[in-house]
Short mmCIF file of C-alpha atoms in Angstrom, two decimals:
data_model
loop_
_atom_site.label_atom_id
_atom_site.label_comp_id
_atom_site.label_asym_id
_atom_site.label_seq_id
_atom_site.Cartn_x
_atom_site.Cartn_y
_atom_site.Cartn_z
CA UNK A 198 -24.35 -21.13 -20.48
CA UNK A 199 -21.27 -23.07 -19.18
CA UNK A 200 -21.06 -23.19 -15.23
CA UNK A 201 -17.55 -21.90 -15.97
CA UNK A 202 -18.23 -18.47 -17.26
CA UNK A 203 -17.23 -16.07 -15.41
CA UNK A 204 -19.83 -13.65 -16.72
CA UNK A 205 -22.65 -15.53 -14.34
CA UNK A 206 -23.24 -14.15 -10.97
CA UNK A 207 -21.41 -15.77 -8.24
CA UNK A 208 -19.42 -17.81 -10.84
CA UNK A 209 -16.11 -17.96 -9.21
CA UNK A 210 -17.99 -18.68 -5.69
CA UNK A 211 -17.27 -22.00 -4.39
CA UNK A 212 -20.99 -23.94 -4.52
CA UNK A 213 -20.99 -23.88 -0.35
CA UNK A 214 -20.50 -20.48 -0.53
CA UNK A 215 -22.74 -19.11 -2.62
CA UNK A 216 -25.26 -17.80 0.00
CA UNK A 217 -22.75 -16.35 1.93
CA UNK A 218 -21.56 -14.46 -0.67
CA UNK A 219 -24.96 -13.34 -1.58
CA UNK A 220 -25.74 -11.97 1.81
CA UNK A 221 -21.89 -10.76 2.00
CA UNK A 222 -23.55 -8.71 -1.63
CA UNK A 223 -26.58 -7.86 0.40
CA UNK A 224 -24.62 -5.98 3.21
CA UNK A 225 -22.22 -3.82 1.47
CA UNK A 226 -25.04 -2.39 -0.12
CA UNK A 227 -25.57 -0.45 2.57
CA UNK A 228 -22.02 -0.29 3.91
CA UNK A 229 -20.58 3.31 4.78
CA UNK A 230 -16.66 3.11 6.81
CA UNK A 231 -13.82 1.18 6.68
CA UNK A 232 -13.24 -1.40 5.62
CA UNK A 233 -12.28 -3.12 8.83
CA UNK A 234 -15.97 -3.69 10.05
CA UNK A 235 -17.00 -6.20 7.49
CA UNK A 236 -17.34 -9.35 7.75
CA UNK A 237 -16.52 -11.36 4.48
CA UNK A 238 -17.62 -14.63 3.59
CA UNK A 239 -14.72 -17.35 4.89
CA UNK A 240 -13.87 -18.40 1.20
CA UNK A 241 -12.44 -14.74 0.65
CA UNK A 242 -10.34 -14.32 3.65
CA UNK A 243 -6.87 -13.81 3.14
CA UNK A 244 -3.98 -15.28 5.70
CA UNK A 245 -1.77 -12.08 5.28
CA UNK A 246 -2.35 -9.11 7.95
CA UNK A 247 -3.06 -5.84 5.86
CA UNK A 248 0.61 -4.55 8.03
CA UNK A 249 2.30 -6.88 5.43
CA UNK A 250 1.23 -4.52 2.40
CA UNK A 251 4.07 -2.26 2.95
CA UNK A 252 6.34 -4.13 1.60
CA UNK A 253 4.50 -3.71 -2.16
CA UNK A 254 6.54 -0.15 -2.02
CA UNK A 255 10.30 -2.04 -2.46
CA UNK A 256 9.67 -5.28 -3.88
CA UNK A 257 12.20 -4.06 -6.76
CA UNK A 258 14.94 -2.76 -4.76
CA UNK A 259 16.96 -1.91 -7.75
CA UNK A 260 14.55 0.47 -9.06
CA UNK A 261 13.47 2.01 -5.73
CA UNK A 262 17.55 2.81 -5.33
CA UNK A 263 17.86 3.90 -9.02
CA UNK A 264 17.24 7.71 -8.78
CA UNK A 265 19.92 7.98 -6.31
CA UNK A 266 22.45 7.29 -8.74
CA UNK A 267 21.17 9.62 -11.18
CA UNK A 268 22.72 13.18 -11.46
CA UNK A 269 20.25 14.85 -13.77
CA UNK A 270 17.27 16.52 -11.48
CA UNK A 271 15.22 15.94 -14.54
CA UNK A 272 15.87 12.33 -15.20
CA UNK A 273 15.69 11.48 -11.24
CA UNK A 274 12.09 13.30 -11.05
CA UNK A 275 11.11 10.36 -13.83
CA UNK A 276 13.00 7.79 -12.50
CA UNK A 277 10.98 8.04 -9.20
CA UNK A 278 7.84 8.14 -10.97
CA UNK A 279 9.15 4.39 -12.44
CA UNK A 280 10.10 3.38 -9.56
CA UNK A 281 6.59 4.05 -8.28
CA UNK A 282 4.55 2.77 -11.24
CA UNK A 283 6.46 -0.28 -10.70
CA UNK A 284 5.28 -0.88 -7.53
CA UNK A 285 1.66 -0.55 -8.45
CA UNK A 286 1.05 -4.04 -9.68
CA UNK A 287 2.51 -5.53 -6.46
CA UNK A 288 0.40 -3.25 -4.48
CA UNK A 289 -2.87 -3.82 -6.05
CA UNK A 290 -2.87 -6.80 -8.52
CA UNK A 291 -0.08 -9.33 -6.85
CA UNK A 292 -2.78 -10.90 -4.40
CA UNK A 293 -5.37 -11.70 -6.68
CA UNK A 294 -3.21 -13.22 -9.71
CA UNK A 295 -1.45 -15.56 -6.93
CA UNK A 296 -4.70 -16.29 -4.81
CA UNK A 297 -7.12 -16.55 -7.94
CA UNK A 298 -8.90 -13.28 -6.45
CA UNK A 299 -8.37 -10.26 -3.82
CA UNK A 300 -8.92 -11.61 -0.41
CA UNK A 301 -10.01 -9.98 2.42
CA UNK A 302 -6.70 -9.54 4.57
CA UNK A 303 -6.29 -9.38 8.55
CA UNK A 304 -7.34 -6.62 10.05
CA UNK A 305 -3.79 -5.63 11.92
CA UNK A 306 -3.98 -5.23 16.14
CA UNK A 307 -2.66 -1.84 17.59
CA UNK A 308 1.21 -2.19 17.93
CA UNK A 309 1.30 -4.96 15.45
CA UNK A 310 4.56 -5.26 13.57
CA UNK A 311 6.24 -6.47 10.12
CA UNK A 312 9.80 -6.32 9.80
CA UNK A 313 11.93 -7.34 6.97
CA UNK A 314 15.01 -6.96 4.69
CA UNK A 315 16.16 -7.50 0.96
CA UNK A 316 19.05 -8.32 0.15
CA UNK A 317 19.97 -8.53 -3.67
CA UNK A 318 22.53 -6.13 -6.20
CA UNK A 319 20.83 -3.38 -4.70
CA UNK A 320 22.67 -3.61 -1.30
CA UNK A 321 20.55 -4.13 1.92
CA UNK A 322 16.96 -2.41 1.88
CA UNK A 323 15.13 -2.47 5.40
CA UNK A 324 11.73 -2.80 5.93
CA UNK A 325 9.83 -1.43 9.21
CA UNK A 326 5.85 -1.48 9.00
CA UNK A 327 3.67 -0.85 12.27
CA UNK A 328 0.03 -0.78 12.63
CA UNK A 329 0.20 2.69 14.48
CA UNK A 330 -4.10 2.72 15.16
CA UNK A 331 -7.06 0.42 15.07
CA UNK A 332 -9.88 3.35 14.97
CA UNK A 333 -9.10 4.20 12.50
CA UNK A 334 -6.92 1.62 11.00
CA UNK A 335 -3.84 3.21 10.07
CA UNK A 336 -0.51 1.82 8.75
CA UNK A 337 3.12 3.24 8.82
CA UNK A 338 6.01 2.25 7.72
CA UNK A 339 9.47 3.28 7.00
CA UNK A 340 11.80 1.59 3.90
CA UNK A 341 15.68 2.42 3.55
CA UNK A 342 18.58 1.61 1.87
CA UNK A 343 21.46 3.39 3.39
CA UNK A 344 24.39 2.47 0.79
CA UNK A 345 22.55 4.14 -1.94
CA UNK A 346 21.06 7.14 0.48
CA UNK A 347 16.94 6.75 -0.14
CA UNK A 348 14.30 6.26 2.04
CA UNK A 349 10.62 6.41 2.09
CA UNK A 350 7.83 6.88 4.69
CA UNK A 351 4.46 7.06 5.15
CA UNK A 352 1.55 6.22 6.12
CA UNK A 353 -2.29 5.27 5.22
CA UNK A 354 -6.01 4.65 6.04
CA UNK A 355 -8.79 3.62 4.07
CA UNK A 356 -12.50 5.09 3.75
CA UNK A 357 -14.92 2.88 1.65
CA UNK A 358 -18.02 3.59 0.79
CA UNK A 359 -20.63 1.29 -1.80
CA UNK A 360 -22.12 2.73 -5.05
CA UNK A 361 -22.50 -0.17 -7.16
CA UNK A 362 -19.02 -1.66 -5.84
CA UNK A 363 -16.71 -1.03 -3.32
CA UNK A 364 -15.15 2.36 -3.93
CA UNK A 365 -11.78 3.29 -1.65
CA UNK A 366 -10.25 6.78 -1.09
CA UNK A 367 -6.89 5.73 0.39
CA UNK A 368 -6.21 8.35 3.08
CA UNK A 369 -2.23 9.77 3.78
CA UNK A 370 0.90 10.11 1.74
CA UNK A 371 4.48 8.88 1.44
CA UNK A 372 7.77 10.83 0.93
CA UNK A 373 10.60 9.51 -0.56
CA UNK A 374 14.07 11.20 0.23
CA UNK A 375 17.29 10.98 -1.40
CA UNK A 376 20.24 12.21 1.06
CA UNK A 377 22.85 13.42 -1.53
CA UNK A 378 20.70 15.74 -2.86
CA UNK A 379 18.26 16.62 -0.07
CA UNK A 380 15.53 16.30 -1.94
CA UNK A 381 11.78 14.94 -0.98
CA UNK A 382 8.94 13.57 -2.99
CA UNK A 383 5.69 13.95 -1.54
CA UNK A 384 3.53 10.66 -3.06
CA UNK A 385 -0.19 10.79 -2.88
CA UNK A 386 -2.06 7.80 -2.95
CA UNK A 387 -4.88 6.41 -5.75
CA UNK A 388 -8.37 6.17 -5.37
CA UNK A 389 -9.85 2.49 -6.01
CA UNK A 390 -12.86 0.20 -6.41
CA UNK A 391 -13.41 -3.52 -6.46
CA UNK A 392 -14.38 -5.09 -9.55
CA UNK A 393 -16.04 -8.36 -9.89
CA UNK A 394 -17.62 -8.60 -7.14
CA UNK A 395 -21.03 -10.52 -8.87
CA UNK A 396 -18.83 -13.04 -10.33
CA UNK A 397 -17.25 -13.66 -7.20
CA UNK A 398 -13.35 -12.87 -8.46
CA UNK A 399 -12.94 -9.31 -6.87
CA UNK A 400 -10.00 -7.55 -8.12
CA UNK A 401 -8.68 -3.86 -7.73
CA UNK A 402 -8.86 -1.15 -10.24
CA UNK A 403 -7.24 2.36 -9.77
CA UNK A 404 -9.29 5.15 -11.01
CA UNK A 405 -9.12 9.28 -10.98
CA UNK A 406 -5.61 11.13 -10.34
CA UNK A 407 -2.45 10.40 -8.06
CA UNK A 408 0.55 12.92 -7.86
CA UNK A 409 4.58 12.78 -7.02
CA UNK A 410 5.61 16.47 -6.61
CA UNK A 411 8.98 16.95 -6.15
CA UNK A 412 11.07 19.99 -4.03
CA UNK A 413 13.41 20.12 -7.17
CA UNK A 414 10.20 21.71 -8.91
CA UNK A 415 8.70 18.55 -10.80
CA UNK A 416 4.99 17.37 -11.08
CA UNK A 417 4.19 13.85 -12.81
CA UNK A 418 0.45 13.02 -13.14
CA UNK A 419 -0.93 9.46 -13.20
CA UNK A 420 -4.01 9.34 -14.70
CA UNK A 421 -5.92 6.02 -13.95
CA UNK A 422 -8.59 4.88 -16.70
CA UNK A 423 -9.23 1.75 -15.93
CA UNK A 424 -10.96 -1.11 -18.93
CA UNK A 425 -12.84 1.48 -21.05
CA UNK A 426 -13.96 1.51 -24.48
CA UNK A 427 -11.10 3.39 -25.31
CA UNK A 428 -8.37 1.03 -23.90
CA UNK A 429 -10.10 -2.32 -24.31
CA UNK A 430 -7.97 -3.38 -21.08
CA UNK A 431 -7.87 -2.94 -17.64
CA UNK A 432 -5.62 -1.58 -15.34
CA UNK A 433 -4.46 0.91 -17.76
CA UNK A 434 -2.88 4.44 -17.33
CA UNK A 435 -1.59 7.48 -18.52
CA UNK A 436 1.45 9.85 -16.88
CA UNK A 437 3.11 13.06 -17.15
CA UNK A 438 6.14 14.44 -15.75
CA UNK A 439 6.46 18.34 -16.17
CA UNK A 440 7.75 21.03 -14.24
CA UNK A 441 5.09 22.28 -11.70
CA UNK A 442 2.64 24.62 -12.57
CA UNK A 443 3.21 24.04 -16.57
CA UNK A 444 0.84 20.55 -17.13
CA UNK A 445 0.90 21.34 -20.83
CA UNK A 446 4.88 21.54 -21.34
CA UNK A 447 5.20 18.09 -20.55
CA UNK A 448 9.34 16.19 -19.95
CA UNK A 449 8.21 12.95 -20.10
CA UNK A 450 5.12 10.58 -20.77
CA UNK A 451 4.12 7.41 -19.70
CA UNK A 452 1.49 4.86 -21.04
CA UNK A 453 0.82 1.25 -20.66
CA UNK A 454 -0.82 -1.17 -17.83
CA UNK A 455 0.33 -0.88 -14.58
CA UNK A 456 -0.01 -4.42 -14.34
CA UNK A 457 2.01 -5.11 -17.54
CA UNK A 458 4.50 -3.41 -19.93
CA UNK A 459 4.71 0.67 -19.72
CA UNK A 460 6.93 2.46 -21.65
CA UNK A 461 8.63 5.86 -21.18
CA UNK A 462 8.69 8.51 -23.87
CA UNK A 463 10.31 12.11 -24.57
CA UNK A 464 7.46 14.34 -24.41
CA UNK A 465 9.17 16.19 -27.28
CA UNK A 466 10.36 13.61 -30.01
CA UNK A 467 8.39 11.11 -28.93
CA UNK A 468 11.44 8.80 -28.73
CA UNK A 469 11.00 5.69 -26.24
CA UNK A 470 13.65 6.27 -23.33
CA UNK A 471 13.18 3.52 -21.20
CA UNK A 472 10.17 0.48 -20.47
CA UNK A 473 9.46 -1.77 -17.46
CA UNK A 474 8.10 -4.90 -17.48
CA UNK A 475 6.99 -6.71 -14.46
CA UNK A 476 7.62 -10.19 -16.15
CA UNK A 477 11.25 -8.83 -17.10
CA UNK A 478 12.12 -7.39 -13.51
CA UNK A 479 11.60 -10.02 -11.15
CA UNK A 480 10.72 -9.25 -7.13
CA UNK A 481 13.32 -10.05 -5.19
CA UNK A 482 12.22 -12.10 -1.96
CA UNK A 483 11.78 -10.23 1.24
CA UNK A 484 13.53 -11.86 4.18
CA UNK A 485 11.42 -11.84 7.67
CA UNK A 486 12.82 -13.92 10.51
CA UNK A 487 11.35 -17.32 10.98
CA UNK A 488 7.59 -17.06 13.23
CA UNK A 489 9.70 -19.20 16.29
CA UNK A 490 12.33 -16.37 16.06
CA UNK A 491 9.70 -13.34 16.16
CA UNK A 492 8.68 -11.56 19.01
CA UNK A 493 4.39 -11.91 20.16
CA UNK A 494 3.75 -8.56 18.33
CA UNK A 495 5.06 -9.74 15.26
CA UNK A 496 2.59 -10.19 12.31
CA UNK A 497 3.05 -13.53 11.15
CA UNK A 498 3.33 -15.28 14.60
CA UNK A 499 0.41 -13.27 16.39
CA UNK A 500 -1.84 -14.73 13.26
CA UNK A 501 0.06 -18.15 12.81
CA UNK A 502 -3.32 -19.99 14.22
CA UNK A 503 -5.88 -18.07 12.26
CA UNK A 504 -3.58 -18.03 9.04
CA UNK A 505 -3.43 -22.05 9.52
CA UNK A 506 -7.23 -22.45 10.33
CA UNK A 507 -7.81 -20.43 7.16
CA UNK A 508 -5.41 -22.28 5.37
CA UNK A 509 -6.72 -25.76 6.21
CA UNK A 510 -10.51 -24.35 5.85
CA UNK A 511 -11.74 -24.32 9.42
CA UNK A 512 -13.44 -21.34 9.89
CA UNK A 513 -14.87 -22.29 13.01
CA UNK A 514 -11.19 -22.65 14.52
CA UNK A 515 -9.95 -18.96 12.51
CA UNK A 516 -13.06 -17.73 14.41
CA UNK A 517 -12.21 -18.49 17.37
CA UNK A 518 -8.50 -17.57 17.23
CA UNK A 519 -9.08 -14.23 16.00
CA UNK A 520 -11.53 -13.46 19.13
CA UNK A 521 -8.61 -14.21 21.88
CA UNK A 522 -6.27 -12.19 19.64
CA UNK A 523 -9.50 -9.46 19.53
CA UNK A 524 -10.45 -10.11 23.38
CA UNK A 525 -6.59 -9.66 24.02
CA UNK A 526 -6.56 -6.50 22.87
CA UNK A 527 -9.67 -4.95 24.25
CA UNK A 528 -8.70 -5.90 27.46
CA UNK A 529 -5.56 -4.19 26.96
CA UNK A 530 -7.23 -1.02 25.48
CA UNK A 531 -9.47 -0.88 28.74
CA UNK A 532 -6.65 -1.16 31.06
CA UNK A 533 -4.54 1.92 29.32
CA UNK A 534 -7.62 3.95 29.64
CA UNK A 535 -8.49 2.82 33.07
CA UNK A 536 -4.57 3.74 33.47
CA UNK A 537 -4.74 7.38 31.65
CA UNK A 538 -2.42 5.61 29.22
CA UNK A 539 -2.02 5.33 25.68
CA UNK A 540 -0.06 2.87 23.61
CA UNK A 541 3.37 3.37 22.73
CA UNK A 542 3.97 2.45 19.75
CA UNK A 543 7.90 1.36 18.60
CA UNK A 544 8.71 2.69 15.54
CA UNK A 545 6.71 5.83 14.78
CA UNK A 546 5.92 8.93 16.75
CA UNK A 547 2.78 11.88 15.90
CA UNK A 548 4.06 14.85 14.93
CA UNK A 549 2.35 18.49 14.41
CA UNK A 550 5.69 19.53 12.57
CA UNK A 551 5.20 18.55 8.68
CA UNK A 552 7.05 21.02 6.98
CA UNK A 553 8.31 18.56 4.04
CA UNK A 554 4.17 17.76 3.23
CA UNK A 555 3.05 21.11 3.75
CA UNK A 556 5.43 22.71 1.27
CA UNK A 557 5.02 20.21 -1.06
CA UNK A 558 0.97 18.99 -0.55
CA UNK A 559 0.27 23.01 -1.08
CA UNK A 560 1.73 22.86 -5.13
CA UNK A 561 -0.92 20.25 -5.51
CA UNK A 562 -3.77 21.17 -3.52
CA UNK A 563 -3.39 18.21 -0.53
CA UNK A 564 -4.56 18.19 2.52
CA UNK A 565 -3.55 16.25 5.58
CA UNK A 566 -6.64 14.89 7.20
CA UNK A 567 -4.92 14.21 9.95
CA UNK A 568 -8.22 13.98 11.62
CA UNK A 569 -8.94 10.31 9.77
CA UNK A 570 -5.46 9.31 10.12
CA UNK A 571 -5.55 9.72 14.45
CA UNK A 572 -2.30 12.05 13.57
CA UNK A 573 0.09 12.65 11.45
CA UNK A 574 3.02 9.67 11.44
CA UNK A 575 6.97 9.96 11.38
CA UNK A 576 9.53 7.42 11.65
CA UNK A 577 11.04 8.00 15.30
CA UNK A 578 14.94 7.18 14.41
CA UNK A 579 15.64 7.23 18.18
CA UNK A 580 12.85 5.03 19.04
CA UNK A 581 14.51 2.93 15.91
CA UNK A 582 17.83 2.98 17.82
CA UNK A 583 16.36 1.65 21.15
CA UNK A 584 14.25 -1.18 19.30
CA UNK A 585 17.13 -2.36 17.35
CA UNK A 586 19.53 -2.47 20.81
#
């Protein structure tokens, strides 16, 4: 057998690595709780902070924007379920076809931020993404676009557990808005697992059910299968648009590879209606201010040291680097409690007012769990204001 088949265990493992990874193998074979608490081998760690994910959601601006513009309810509802299978392959697949395989990313600090903008055909779309808890981890963030009128919010946690891989029930939701129309779109989040983890070239998969449910009175289904023997390939999935409560009488159906081509179809006549390709619609670049221009709570200049350790393969020196920015902020935690304080955090406020995800979770069955989220997380506009003065 070739030493370059992937197929053989620990393949894609650099030879020093190899009994790292095994014990890394070893560990999570027993592992129960986020993902935060293990420790991965140094070959697999990523430079990018996990707060830095947010900006998967808009990395098309053009079709994030594009149900704005549309005046059919109908044809919006399935426009915003493009726009969000578009996102998918930046959000799960983007790392590991650039880096050769998922990496482990930073685990973000309590207050951390990442702040950016896109500017492209679609107008200005902002970018505000704060790590809003550290037990549990918990990401929120806040993208807008205020000449077209959309935003979305939201925020997540992770719970992982091991049964043969590493399996991942994303915890929260995001809800997109569109301000001509005053309508919401409560987004619930997929399920995943890590694949190739014996060959040493891990790599998401999406599996079971996510939902968008409208207020207009729309339901699409995504359906996540996965490479079966059906399919032959992976990352594959099928969707439904339909109006709630009716899964049967579907509008519109979609079926491809989130990581590839999908195409659009008329439930009905069966007639192709519109197709995305990821290779056709290019990202535009997000546009965060240069690391000497950030301020200390910013992502990429609170990790500059540990991203350029990793970078140049010192792991001795990312080690070290990471425990003052840890040591930092467990001194900090102990003083706030000392204090009777907690942290305020800039951008996002809890709230026990959710009328938006109530109305629309209860059509599909959703609960909050604000209990493994630390609360339930809004985008504070006057908090907003006062940052941005």
């Amino acid at each position: 057998m070739s030493t370059n088949d992937n197929s053989k265990e620990g393949a894609a493992v650099p030879p020093a690595a190899r009994g790292s990874w095994s014990s890394f193998l070893k560990s999570i074979a027993s592992f129960n709780g986020d993902l935060s608490s293990l420790t991965a081998p140094p070959f697999i760690l990523s430079t990018t902070s996990l707060t830095e994910f947010s900006s998967y959601w808009a990395e098309h601006p053009s079709v994030f924007i594009a149900p704005a513009a549309e005046k059919d309810p109908k044809k919006r509802a399935m426009l915003v379920l493009k726009w969000f299978l578009s996102t998918l392959k930046q959000q799960y697949a983007s790392r590991s076809e650039e880096l050769g395989s998922e990496k482990k990313p930073l685990n973000p600090f309590l207050g951390e931020l990442f702040l950016g903008k896109w500017e492209d055909e679609a107008g200005t779309t902002q970018l505000v993404s704060e790590q809003v808890s550290h037990h549990p981890p918990v990401t929120a963030y806040c993208i807008w676009n205020e000449k077209a009128g959309i935003s979305l919010q939201g925020y997540n946690a992770q719970k992982a557990s091991f049964s043969s891989t590493i399996n991942v029930k994303q915890i929260g939701h995001a809800i997109l808005h569109i301000d001509e129309y005053d309508e919401d779109y409560l987004i619930t989040l997929p399920s995943l697992h890590i694949e190739g983890l014996i060959t040493g070239r891990p790599y998401v998969e999406l599996n079971r059910a996510s939902y968008i449910q409208s207020s207009t009175g729309y339901t699409a289904k995504i359906d996540y299968s996965g490479k079966g023997w059906i399919s032959g390939k992976k990352n594959t999935f099928s969707a439904s648009l339909y109006p709630t409560g009716k899964e049967k009488e579907a509008i519109y159906t979609v079926d491809g590879q989130w990581t590839d081509n999908f195409t659009i179809k008329d439930a009905k006549t069966k007639k192709v209606i519109d197709s995305f390709s990821p290779s056709v619609t290019m990202c535009s670049p997000l546009k965060v201010a240069p690391v000497e221009e950030q301020g200390e709570m910013e992502s990429r200049r609170a990790w500059k040291k540990v991203a350029d350790a990793i970078k140049k393969g010192d792991t001795d020196l990312a080690g070290q680097e990471k425990s003052i920015i840890e040591n930092q902020q467990r001194e900090l935690r102990k003083t706030e409690k000392e204090q009777g304080k907690e942290w305020e955090r800039k951008y996002f406020s809890r709230t026990s007012d959710y009328p938006t995800f109530k109305k629309l979770a209860e059509k599909l069955g959703e609960q909050i769990n604000d209990s493994l989220t630390n609360g339930v997380w809004v985008f504070d506009k006057e908090k907003a204001a006062k940052a941005k003065a």
